[in-house]
XYZ file of C-alpha atoms in Angstrom:
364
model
C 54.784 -46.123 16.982
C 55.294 -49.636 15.281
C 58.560 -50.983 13.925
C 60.245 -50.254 11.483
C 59.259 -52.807 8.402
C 61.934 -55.349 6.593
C 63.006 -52.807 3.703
C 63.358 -49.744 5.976
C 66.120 -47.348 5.341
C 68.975 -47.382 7.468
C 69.215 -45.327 10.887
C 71.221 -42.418 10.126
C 74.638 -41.947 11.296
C 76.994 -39.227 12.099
C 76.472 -37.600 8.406
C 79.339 -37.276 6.283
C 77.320 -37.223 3.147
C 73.192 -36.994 2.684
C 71.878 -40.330 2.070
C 71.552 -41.664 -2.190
C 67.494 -41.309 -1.741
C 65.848 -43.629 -4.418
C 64.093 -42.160 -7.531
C 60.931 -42.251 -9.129
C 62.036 -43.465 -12.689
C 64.817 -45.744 -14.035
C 67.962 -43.597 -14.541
C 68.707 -42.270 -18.105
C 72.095 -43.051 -17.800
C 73.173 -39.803 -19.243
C 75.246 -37.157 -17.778
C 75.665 -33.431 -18.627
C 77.562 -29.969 -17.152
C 75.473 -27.850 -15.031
C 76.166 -24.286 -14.236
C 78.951 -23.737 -16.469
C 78.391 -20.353 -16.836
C 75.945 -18.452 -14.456
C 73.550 -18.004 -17.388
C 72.858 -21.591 -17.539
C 70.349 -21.400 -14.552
C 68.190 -18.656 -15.121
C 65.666 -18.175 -12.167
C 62.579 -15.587 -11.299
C 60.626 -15.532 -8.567
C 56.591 -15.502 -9.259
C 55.619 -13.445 -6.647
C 51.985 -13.568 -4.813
C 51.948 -9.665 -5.323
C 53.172 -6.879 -6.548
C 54.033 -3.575 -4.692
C 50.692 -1.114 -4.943
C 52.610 2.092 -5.392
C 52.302 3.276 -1.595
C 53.482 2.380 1.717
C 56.576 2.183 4.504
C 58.080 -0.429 2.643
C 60.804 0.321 -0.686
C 59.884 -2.685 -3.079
C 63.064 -3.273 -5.345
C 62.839 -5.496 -8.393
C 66.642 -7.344 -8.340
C 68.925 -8.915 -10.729
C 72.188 -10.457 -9.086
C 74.602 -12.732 -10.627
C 77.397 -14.459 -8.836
C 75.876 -13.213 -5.184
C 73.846 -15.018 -2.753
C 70.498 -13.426 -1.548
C 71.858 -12.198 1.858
C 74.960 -10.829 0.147
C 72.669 -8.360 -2.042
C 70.098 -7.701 1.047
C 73.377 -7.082 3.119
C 74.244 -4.570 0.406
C 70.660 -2.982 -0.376
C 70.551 -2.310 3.443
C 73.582 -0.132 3.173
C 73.188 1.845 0.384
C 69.870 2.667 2.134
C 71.245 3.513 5.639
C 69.017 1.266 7.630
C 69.953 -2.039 9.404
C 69.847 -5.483 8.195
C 66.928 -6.799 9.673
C 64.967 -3.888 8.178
C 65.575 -5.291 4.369
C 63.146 -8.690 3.758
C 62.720 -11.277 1.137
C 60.652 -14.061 -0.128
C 63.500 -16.532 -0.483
C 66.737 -17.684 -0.579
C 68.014 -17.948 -4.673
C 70.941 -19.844 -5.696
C 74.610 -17.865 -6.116
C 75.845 -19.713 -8.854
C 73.259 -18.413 -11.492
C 71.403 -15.228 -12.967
C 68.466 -14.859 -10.794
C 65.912 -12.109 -10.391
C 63.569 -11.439 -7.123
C 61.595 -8.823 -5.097
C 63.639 -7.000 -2.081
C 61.931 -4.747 0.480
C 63.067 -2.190 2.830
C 61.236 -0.389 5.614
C 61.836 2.764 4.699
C 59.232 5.246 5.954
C 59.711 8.753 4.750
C 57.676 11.559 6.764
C 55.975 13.511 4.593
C 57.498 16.854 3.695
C 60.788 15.615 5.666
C 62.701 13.833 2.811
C 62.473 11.791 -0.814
C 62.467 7.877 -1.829
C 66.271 7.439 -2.736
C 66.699 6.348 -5.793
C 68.734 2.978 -5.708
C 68.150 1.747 -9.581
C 71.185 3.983 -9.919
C 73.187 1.740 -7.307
C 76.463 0.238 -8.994
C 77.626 -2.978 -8.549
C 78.948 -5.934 -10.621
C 76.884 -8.785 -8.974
C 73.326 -7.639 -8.704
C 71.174 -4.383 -10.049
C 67.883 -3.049 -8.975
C 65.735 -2.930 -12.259
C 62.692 -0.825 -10.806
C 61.469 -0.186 -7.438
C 57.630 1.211 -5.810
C 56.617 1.111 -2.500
C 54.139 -1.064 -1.028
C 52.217 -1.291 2.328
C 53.725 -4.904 4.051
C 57.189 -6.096 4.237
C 58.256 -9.312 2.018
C 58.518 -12.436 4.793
C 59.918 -15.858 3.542
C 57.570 -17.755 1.828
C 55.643 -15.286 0.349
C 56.071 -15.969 -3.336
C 53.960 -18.116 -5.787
C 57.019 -20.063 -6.997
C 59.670 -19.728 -9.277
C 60.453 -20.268 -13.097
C 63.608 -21.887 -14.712
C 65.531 -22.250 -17.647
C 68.463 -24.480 -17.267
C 70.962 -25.323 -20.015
C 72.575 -28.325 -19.664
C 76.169 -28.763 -21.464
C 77.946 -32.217 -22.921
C 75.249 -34.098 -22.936
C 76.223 -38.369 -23.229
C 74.072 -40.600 -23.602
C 70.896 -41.976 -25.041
C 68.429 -39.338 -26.544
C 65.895 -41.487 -26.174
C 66.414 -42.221 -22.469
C 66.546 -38.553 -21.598
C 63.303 -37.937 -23.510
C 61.439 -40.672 -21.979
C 62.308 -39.055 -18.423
C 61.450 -35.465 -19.000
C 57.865 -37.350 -20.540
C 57.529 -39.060 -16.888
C 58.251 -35.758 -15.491
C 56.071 -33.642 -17.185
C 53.146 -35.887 -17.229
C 53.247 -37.544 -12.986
C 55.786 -35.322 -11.716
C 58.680 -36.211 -9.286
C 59.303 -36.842 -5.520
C 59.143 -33.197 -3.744
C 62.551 -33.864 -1.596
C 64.235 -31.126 -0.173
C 67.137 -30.354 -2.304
C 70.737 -31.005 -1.288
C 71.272 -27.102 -0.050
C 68.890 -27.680 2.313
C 71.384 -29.645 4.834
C 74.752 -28.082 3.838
C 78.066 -29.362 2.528
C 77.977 -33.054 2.957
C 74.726 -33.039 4.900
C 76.438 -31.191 7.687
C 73.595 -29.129 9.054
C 71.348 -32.677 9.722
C 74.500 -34.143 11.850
C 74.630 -30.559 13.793
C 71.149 -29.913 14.471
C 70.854 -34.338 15.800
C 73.577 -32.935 18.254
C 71.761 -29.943 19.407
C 68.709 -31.450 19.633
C 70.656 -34.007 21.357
C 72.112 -31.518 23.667
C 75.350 -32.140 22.698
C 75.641 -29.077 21.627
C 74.499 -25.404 22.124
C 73.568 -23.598 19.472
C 72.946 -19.908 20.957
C 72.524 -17.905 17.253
C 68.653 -17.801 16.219
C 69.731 -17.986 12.451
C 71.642 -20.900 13.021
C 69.733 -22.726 15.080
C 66.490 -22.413 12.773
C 68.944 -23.748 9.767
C 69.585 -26.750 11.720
C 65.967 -27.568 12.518
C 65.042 -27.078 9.385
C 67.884 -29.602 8.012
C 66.448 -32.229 10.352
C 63.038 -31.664 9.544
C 63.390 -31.671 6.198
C 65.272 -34.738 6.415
C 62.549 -36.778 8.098
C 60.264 -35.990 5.425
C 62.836 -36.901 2.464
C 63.209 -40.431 4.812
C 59.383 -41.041 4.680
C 59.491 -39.709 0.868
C 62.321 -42.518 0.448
C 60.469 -45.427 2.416
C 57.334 -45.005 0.115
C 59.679 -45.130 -3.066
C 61.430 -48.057 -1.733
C 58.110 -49.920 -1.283
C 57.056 -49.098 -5.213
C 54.624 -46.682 -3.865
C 55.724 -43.943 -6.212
C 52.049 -42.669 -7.868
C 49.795 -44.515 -5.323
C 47.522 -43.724 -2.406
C 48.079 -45.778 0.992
C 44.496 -46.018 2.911
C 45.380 -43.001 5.570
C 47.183 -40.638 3.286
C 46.065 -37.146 3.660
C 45.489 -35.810 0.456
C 47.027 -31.811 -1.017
C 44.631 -29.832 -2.702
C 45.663 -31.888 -6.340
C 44.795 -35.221 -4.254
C 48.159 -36.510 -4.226
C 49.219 -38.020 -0.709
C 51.194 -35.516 1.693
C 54.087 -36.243 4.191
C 55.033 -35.457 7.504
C 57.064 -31.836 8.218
C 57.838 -33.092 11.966
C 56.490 -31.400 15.083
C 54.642 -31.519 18.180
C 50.629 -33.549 18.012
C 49.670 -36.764 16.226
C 50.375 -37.132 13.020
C 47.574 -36.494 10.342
C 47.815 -39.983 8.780
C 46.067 -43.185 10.133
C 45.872 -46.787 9.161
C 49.195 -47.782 6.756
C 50.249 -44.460 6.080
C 50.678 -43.827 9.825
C 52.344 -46.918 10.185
C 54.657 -45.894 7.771
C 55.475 -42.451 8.966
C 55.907 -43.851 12.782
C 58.394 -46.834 11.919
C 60.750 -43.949 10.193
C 60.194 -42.159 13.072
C 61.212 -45.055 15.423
C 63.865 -45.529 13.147
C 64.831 -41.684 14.200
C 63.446 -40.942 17.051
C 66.216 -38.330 18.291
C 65.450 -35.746 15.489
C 61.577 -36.539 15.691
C 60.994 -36.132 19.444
C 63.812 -33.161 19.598
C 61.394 -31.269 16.930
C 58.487 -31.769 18.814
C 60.098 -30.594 22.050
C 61.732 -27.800 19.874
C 57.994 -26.281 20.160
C 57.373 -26.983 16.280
C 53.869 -27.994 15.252
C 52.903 -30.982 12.649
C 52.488 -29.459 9.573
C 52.261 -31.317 5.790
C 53.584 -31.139 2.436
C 52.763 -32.682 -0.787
C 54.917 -35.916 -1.580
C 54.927 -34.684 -5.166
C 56.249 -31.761 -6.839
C 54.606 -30.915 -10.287
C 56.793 -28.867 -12.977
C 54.275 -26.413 -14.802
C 54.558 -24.985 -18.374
C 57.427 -27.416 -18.656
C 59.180 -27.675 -22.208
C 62.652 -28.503 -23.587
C 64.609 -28.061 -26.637
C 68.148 -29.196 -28.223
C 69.715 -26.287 -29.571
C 72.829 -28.315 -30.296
C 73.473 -32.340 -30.296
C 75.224 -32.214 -27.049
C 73.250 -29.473 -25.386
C 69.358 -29.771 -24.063
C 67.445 -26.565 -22.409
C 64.672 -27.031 -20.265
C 62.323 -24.597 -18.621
C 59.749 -25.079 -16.395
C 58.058 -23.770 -13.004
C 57.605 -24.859 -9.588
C 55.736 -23.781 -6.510
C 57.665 -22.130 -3.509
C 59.396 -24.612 -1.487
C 60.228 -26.944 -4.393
C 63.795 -27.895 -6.091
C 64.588 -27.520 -9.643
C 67.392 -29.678 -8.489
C 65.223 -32.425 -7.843
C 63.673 -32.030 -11.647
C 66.801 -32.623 -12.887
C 67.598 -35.835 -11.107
C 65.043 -37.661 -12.370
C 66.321 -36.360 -15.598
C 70.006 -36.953 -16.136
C 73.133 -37.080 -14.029
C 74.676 -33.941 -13.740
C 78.208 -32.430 -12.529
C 78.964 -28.564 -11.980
C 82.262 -26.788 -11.457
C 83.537 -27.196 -8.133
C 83.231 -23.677 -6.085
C 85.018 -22.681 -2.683
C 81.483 -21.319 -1.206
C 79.110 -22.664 1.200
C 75.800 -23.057 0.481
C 73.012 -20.541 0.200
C 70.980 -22.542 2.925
C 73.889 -20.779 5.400
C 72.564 -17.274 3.986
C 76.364 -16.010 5.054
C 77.697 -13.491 2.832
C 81.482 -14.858 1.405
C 84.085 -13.441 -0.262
C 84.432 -13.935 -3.854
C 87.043 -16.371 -5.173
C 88.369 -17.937 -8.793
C 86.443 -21.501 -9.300
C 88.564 -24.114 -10.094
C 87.567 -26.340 -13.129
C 87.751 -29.509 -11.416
C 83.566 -30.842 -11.563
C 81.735 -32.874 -9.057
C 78.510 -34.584 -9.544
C 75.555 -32.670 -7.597
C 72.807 -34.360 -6.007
């Protein structure tokens, strides 16, 4: 590995907060309210497939609003009598909104011996199943197309002009694919515990857990590397090495075991921020995970705004699976949300449900 160069990022300490990662475009200075209301962050999953009519597995169609995704599998699995592990999904959706995915449940039925129950008539005042068919596989993270959005943004300040200008960037180049804030937990808390159990400070002896934490730290390196090429004004340009995504745009480094894909400067660069944290990097690779890559850049699809009102703008748009709408926004506007006593979806830990205070606090 070679060093780190002159304008590298600093080593990371014990987290208290996740790192102010540069942007791609000059700030619009403008602010706005996110997630007032639920219905201001509309999401559905794109799936890769829909359920075939036949099968073991119960394919539910699901609304939920005000629940996290484990919350309503938690639920699904009891009002079907079978155990947790036996309900799946494609990913984790965000509480604090109105979003709508695909559930499944192995639920084999012998034939003559029983009939499908019929859970569209389940009641409750977070989520509803809106249809359901069966299908032949069970849904497994990551298997989903992407997602659509439509985000209203409230008490908008600031320059018109500015904001328009951004979402023009965005649409047209696109905008650094970091992993979004939820990714690490509150205040970056899941990076700080998986450094100390890959550190073996720690033992982490919970499977769920302990795959969080890996993933926090290996998403982390990548949004360092992300960072480093920003830093350098590399934003929208090839280094000689880069491995190129299907699109051609230059890929980084999810961390793991082998030699990294790069060579000549874009290996450089990719080693000196692994120098720079060589804990997390050689605790993944001795954590058994493999070198994989993702793109650098995340491209909105279909993407369009509006201003129903002076102070209000609503944007939709879609992404592929693994990227942040959160991310969108930053390189859009500053926002702040209502302050809520719940941890983040990343945990997938069902909470209680409690009164959110109005005080806001600016998201990342």
């Amino acid at each position: 590995m070679t060093d780190a160069p002159s304008s590298a990022l600093p080593a990371l300490p014990a987290l208290t907060t996740l790192p102010l990662w540069p942007k791609a475009y000059a700030p619009s200075g403008a602010r706005a309210t996110l997630k007032q209301f639920n219905e201001d962050f509309i999401v559905t999953e794109l799936p890769l497939q829909l359920p075939c009519g036949e099968g073991e597995h119960l394919w539910l169609d699901v609304e939920k609003n005000g629940a996290n995704t484990a919350f309503v599998a938690q639920q699904l699995a009891q009002a079907a009598g079978v155990q947790d592990k036996d309900v799946g999904y494609a990913g984790l959706k965000d509480r604090h909104a109105v979003t709508r995915q695909w559930f499944s449940i192995y639920l084999p039925i012998p034939k003559g011996q029983g009939e499908t129950p019929d859970l569209t008539t389940l009641q409750h005042p977070e989520f509803k199943v809106l249809s359901q068919s069966r299908h032949l596989k069970k849904l497994r993270p990551g298997d989903l197309q992407g997602n659509r959005f439509r985000i209203v943004l409230r008490d908008v300040t600031g320059s018109r002009e500015a904001i328009e200008a951004n979402l023009q960037a965005v649409k047209s180049l696109g905008v650094p694919n970091y992993f979004g804030a939820q990714r690490f937990g509150h205040d970056g808390g899941n990076i700080e515990q998986g450094r100390a159990m890959l550190a073996r400070e720690i033992r982490v002896r919970n499977p769920k857990k302990k795959g969080i934490y890996l993933s926090a730290v290996r998403s982390f390196v990548f949004n360092e590397v992300l960072a480093q090429r920003i830093q350098q004004g590399l934003w929208g340009h090839t280094l000689p090495g880069d491995v190129p995504d299907d699109a051609g745009r230059p890929t980084g480094p999810l961390w793991g075991r082998g030699r990294v894909a790069t060579t000549d400067d874009a290996q450089a660069l990719e080693n000196a921020v692994a120098e720079r944290h060589a804990t997390l990097c050689d605790g993944l690779e001795h954590a058994g995970l493999n070198q994989e890559r993702r793109p650098l850049v995340a491209s909105p699809t279909d993407m369009s705004w509006e201003w129903p009102q002076a102070d209000q703008l609503v944007i939709t748009f879609s992404l592929n699976a693994g990227s942040y709408a959160t991310t969108v926004l930053d390189e859009i506007i500053e926002t702040m949300e209502p302050e809520r006593h719940a941890e983040s979806e990343a945990v997938a830990e069902p909470t209680a449900h409690h009164a959110s205070p109005a005080t806001p606090h600016a998201t990342r």
